[in-house]
CSV table of C-alpha atoms in Angstrom, one decimal:
chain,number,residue,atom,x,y,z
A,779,UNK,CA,141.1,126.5,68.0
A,780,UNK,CA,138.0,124.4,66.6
A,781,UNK,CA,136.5,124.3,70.1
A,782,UNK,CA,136.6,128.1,70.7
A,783,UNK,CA,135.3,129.1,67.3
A,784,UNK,CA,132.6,126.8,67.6
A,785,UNK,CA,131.7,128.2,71.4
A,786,UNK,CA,132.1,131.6,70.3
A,787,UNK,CA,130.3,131.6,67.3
A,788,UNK,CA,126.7,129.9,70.0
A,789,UNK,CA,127.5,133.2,72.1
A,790,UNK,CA,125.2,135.1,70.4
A,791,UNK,CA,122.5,132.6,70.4
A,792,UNK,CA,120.8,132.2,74.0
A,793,UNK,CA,121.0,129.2,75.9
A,794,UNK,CA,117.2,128.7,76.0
A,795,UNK,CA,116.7,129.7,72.2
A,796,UNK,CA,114.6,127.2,70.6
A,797,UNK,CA,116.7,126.1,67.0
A,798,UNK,CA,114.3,124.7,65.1
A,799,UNK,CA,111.8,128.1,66.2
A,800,UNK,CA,113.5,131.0,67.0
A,801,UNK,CA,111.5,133.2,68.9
A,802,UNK,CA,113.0,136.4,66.9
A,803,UNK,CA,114.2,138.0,69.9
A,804,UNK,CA,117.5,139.4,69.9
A,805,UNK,CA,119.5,136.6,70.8
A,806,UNK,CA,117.5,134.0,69.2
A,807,UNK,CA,116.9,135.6,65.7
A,808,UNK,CA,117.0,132.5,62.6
A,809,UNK,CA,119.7,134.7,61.3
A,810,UNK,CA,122.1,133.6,64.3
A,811,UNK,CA,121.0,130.4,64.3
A,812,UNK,CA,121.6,129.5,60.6
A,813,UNK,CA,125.2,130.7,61.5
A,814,UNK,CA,126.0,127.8,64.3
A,815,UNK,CA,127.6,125.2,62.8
A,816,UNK,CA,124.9,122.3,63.2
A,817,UNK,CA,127.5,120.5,65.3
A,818,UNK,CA,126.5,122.8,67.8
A,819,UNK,CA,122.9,121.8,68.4
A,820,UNK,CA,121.6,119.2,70.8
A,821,UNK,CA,118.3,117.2,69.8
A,822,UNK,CA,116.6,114.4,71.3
A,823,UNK,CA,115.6,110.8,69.7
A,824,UNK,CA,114.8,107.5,69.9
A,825,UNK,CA,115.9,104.2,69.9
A,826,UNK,CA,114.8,101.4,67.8
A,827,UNK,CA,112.0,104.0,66.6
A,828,UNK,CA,109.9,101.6,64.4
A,829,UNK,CA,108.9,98.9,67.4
A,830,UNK,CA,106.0,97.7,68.2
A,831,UNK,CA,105.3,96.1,71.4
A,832,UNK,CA,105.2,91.8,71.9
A,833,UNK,CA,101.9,90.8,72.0
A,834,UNK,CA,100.3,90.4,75.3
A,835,UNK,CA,100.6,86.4,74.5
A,836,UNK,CA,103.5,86.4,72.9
A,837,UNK,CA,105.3,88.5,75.9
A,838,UNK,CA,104.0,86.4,78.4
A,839,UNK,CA,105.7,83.3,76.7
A,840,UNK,CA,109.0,84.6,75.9
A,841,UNK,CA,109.2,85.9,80.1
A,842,UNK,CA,108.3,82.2,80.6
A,843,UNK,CA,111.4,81.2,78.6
A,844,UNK,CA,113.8,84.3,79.2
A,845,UNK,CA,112.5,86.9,81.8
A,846,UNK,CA,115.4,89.2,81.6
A,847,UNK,CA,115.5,89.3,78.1
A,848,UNK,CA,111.4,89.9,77.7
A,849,UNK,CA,112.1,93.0,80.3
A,850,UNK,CA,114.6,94.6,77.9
A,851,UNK,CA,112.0,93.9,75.0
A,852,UNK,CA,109.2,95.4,76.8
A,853,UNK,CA,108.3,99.0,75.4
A,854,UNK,CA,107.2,100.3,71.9
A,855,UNK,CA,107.0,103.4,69.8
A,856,UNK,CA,104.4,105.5,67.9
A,857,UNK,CA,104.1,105.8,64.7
A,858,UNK,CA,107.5,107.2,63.1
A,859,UNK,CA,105.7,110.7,62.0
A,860,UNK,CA,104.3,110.8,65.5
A,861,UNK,CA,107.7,111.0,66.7
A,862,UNK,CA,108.6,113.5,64.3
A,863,UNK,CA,106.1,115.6,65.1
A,864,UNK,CA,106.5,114.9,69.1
A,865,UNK,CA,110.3,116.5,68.7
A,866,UNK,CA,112.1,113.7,67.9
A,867,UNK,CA,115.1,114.4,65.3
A,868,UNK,CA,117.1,111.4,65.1
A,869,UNK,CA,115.6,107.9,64.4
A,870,UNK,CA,116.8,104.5,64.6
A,871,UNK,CA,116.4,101.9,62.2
A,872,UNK,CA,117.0,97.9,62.3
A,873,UNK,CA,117.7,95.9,59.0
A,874,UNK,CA,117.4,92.5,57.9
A,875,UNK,CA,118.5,91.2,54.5
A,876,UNK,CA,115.6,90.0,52.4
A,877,UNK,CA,116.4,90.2,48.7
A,878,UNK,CA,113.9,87.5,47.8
A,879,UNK,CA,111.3,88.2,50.3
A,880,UNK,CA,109.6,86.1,52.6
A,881,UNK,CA,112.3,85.2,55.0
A,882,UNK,CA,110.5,87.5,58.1
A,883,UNK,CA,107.4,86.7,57.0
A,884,UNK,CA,106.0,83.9,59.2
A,885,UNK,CA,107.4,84.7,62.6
A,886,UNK,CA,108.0,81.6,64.8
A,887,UNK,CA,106.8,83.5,68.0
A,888,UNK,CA,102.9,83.8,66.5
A,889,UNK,CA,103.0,80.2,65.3
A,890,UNK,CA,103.2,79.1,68.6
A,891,UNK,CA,101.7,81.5,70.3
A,892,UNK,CA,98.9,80.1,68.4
A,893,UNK,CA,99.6,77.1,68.6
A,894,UNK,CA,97.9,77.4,72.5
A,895,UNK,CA,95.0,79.0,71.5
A,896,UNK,CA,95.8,82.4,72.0
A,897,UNK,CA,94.3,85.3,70.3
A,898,UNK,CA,96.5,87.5,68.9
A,899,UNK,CA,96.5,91.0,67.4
A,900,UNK,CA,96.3,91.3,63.5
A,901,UNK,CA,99.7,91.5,62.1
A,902,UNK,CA,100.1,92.4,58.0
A,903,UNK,CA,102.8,89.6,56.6
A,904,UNK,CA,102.5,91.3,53.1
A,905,UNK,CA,104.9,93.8,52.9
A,906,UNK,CA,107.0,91.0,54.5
A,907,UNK,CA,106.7,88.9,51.3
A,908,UNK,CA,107.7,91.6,49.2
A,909,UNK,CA,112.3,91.5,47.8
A,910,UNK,CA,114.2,93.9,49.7
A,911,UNK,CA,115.1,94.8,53.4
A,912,UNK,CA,113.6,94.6,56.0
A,913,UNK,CA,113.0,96.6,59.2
A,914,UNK,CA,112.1,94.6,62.4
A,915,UNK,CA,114.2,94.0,66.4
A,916,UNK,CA,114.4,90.5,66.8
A,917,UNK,CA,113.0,88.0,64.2
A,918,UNK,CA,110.6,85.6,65.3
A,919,UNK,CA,110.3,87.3,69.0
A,920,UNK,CA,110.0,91.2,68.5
A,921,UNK,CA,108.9,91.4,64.9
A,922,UNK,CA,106.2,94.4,64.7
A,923,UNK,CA,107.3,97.3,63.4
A,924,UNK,CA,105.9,100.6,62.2
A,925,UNK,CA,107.4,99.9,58.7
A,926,UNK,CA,108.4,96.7,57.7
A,927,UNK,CA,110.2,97.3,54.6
A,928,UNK,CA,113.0,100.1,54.9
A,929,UNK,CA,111.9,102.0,51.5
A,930,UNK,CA,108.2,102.2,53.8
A,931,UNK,CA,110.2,103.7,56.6
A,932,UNK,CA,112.6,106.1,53.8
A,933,UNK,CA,109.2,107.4,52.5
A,934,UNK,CA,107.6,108.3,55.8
A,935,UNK,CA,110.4,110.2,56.8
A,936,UNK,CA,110.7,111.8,53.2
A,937,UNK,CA,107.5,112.7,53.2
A,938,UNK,CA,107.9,114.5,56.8
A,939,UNK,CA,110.7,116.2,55.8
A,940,UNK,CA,109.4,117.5,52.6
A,941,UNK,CA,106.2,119.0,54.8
A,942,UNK,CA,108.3,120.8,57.4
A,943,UNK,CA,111.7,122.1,55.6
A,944,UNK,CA,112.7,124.4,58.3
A,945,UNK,CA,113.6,121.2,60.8
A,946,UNK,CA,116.7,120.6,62.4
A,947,UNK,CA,118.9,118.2,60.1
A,948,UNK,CA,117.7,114.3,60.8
A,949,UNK,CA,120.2,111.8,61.8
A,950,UNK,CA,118.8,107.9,61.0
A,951,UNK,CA,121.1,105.6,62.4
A,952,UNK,CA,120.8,101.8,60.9
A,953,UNK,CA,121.7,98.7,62.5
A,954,UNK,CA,122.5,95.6,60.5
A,955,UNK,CA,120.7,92.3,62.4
A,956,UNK,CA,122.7,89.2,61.6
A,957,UNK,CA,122.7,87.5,65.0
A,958,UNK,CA,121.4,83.7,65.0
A,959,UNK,CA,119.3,83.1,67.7
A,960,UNK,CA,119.5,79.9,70.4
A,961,UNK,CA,116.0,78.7,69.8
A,962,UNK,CA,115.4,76.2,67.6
A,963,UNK,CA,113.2,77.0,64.1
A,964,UNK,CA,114.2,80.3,64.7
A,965,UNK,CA,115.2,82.0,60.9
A,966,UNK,CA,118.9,82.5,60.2
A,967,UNK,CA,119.5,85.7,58.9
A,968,UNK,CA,121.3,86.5,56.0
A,969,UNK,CA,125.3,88.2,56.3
A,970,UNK,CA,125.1,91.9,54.7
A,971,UNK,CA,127.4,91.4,51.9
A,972,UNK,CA,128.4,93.7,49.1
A,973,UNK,CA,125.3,93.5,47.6
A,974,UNK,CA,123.2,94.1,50.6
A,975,UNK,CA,125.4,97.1,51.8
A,976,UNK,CA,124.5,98.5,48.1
A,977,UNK,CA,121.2,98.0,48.3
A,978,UNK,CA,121.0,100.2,51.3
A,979,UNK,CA,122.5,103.0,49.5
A,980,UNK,CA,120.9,102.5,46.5
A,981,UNK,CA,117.1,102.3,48.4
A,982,UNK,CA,117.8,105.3,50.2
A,983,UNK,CA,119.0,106.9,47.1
A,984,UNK,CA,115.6,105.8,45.8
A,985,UNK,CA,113.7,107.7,48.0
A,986,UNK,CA,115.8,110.8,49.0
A,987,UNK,CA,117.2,113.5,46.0
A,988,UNK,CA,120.8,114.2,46.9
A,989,UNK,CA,120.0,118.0,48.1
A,990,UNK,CA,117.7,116.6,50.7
A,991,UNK,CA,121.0,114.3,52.5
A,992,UNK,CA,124.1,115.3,54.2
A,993,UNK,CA,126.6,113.0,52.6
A,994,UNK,CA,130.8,111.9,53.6
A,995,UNK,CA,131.3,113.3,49.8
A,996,UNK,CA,129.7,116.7,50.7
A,997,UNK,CA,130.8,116.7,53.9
A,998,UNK,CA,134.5,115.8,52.8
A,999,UNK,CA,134.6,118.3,49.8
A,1000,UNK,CA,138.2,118.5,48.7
A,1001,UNK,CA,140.3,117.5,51.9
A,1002,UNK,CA,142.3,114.5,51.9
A,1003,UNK,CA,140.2,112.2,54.4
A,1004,UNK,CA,136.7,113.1,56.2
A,1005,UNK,CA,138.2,113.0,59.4
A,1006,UNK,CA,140.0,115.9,57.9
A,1007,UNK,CA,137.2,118.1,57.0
A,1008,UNK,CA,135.0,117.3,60.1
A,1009,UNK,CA,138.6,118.6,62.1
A,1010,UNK,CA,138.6,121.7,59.9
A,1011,UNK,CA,134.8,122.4,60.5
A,1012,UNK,CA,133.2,121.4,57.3
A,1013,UNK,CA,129.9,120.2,58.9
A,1014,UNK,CA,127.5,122.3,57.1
A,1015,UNK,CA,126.0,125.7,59.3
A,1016,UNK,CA,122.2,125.0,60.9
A,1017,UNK,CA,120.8,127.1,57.8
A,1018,UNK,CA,122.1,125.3,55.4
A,1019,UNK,CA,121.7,122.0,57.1
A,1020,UNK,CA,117.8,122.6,57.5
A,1021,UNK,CA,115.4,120.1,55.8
A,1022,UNK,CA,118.0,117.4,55.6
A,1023,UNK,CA,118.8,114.1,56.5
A,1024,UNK,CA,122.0,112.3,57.3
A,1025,UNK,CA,122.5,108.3,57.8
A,1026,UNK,CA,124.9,106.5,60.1
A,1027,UNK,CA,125.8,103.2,60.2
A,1028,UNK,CA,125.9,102.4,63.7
A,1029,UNK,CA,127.8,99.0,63.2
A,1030,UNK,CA,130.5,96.7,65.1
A,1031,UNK,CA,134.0,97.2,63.2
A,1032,UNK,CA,133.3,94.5,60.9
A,1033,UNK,CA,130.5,95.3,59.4
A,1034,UNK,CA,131.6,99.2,58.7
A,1035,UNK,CA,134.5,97.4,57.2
A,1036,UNK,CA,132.4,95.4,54.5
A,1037,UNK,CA,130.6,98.7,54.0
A,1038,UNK,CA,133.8,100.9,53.5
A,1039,UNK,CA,134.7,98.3,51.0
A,1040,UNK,CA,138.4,99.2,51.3
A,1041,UNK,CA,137.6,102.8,50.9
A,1042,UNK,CA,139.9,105.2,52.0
A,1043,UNK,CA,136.7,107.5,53.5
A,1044,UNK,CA,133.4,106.6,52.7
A,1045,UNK,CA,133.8,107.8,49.2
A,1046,UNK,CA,130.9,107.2,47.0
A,1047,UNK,CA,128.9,106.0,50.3
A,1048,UNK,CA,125.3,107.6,51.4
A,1049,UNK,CA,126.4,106.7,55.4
A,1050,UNK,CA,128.6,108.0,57.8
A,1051,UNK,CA,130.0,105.0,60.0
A,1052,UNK,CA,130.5,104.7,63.6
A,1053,UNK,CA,134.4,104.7,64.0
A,1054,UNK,CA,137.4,105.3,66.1
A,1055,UNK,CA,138.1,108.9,65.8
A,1056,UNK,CA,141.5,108.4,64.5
A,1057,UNK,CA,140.1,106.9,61.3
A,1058,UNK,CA,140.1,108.5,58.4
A,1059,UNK,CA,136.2,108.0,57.6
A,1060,UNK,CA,135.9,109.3,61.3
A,1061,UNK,CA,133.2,112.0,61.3
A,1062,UNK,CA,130.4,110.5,63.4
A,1063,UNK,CA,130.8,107.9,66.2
A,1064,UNK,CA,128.1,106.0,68.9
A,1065,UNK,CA,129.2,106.8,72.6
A,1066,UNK,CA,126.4,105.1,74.4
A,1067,UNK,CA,127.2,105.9,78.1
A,1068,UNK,CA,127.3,109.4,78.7
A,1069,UNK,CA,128.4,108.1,82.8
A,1070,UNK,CA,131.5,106.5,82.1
A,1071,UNK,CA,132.5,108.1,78.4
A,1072,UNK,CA,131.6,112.2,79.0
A,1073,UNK,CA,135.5,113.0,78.5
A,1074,UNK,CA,135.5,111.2,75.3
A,1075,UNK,CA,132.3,112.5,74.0
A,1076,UNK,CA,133.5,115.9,75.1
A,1077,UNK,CA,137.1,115.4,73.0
A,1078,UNK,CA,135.1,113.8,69.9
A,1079,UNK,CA,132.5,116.6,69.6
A,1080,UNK,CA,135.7,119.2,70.0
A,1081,UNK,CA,137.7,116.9,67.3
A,1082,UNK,CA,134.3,118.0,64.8
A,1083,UNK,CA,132.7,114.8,65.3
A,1084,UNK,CA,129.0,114.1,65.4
A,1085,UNK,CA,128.0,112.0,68.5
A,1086,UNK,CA,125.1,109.7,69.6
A,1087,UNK,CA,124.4,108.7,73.1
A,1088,UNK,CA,121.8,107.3,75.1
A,1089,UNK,CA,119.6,108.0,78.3
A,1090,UNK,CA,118.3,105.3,78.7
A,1091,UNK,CA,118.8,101.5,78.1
A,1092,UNK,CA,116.9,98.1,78.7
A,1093,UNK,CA,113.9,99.7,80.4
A,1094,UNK,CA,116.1,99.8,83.0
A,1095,UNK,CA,115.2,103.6,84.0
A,1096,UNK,CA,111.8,103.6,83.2
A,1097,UNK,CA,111.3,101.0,85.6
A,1098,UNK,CA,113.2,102.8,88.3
A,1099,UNK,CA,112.3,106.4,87.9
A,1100,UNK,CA,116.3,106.6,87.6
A,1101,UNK,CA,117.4,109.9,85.7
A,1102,UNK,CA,121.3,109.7,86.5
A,1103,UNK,CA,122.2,108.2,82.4
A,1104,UNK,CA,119.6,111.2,81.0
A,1105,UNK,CA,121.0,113.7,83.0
A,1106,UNK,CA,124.3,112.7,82.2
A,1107,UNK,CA,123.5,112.5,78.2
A,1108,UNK,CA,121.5,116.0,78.0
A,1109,UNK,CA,124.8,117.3,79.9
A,1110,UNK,CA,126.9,115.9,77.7
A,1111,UNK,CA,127.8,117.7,74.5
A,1112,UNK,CA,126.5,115.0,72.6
A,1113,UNK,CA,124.3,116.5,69.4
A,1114,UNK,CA,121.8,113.2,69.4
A,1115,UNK,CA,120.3,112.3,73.0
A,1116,UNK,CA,118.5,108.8,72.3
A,1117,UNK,CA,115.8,107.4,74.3
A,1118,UNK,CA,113.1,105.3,74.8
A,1119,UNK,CA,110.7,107.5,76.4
A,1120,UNK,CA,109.8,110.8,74.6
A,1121,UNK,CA,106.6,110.1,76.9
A,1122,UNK,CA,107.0,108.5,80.1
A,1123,UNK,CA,105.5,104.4,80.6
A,1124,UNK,CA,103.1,104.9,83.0
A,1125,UNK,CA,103.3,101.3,84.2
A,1126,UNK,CA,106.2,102.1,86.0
A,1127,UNK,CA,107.2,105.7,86.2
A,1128,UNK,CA,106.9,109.1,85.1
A,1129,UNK,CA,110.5,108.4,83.5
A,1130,UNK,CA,110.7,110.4,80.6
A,1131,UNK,CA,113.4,112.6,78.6
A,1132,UNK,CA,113.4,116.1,76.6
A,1133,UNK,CA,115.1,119.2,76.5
A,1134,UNK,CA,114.2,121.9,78.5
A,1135,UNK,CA,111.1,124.5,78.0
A,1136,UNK,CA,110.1,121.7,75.6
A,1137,UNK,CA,112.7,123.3,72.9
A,1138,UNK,CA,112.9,120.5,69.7
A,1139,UNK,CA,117.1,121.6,69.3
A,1140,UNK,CA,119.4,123.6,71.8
A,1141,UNK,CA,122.7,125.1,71.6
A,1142,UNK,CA,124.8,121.8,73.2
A,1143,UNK,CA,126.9,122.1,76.2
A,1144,UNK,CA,130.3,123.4,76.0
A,1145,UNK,CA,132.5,120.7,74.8
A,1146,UNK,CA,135.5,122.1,77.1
């Protein structure tokens, strides 16, 4: 029943309407628009949205040491209002734990990198110094970023929002790094533990009023569990959804489990977590191949969910001019379409992803 009322209620919105700018024709008015539940759109946006590429010397080492691994690390993003502007409507977002500052700060891969004379690009260490987290790939390899402290990266998309309050709601989806890399000297980072997974709620909170996020609480309202509410529809409509931003932790079980805290939802929590649908907290969930997972992506968006998936992964399309993973996403009825390449890499291809006529949002394929 879900399913149908959501596909019946996109019939009177065209298939080529433009969501974020209807064109005020008859079947793309922003009265009919507002009305779609926003689990009926389909945006586009990227992956690891604040990186910077390697240095020229520094990426010429590291495919010395580990070829494969410096052909996955091998592309870069604009700034993140560049994006914003470009179409983009879901960002991605990498964090480190720094409450005293200065872990990040002097990255092993420039130290030696200079170490044989090469010249590198300027690179500001001071908001690295500075308590609190961090936002950065791969620390002491892939360490430029747009932003380097996540309240930087909460006020450029604030500030964005705040200038254009008609947009399609925002998904930001955060990644917690705490891998330990092989290489000797490399920095350990810390474990997110209670007080880390607060502080991400608590910076956000800092930056972003409650009206301006899409919350579990909100979401969740007065049913029992969110999976609950997302089954019964309570996703806010487009209209009401406009000018806002939601977070998702897009995090191995373990991790969501230190940030549910023993929660029975998320209650109390700014994120959403990525989570098996039968979950209680279940109301958003990271399907990343739209090839092999289409019927569960399919079944998750009918069940009310909110899905992510990717196009593209590891440069690998790019490199290949290969558009069977995009094709596959932008037919799926996933409502985030990630990717790499808003604008193709020229190096190797005219590889590149967007929705069609150049529309920013869509009405998402049938989930049926």
């Amino acid at each position: 029943m879900l399913i149908f009322l959501f596909f019946a209620a996109a019939l009177a919105v065209a298939p080529d309407c433009d969501l974020e700018r209807p064109s005020g024709a008859t079947d793309c008015t922003r009265e009919g628009v507002d009305a779609l539940p926003m689990t009926r759109m389909q945006v586009v946006g990227t992956h690891n949205s604040y990186k910077q590429a390697i240095s020229p010397p520094e990426m010429a080492r590291l495919a010395m040491a580990a070829k494969g691994v410096a052909r996955t690390l091998d592309y870069a993003h604009p700034s993140l209002e560049s994006q914003l502007d470009a179409g983009a409507r879901q960002l991605e977002l990498d964090l480190l734990h720094d409450p005293e500052g200065g872990r990040y700060a002097d990255p092993l891969g420039a130290k030696l990198a200079r170490l044989s004379g090469a010249d590198l690009p300027s690179w500001d260490a001071g908001p690295m110094h500075a308590p609190g987290l961090k936002v950065l790939h791969v620390q002491d390899i892939d360490y430029r970023s747009n932003c380097a402290r996540f309240t930087d990266c909460l006020k450029i998309i604030a500030d964005w929002s705040a200038a254009h309050p008609d947009h399609l709601p925002l998904l930001i989806l955060i990644n917690l790094k705490e891998d330990v890399l092989s290489f000797p000297g490399t920095v350990k980072p810390l474990l997110f533990d209670a007080a880390a997974m607060n502080a991400i709620d608590g910076e956000i909170r800092a930056v972003f009023r409650e009206d301006r996020l899409i919350t579990p609480d909100q979401v969740q309202g007065a049913y029992a569990t969110l999976r609950d509410a997302v089954a019964a529809g309570a996703w806010p409509l487009l209209g009401a959804a406009r000018g806002r931003v939601l977070f998702a932790l897009d995090a191995p079980p373990d991790q969501v489990a230190r940030y549910r805290e023993g929660r029975a939802s998320l209650e109390g929590r700014v994120m959403f977590v990525n989570i098996e649908e039968t979950s209680p907290a279940a109301a958003y969930i990271t399907l990343n191949d739209p090839l092999a997972q289409d019927a569960r992506i399919r079944a998750a968006v009918g069940a009310g969910l909110i899905v992510r998936t990717r196009a593209d992964a590891d440069t690998v399309q790019a490199r290949t001019g290969d558009t069977a993973m995009r094709d596959a996403a932008l037919a799926s009825a996933a409502q985030y379409v990630s990717t790499d390449y808003m604008t193709p890499d020229l190096r190797w291809s005219a590889y590149q992803v967007g929705l069609p006529g150049g529309m920013t949002g869509r009405i998402g394929p049938d989930p049926r």
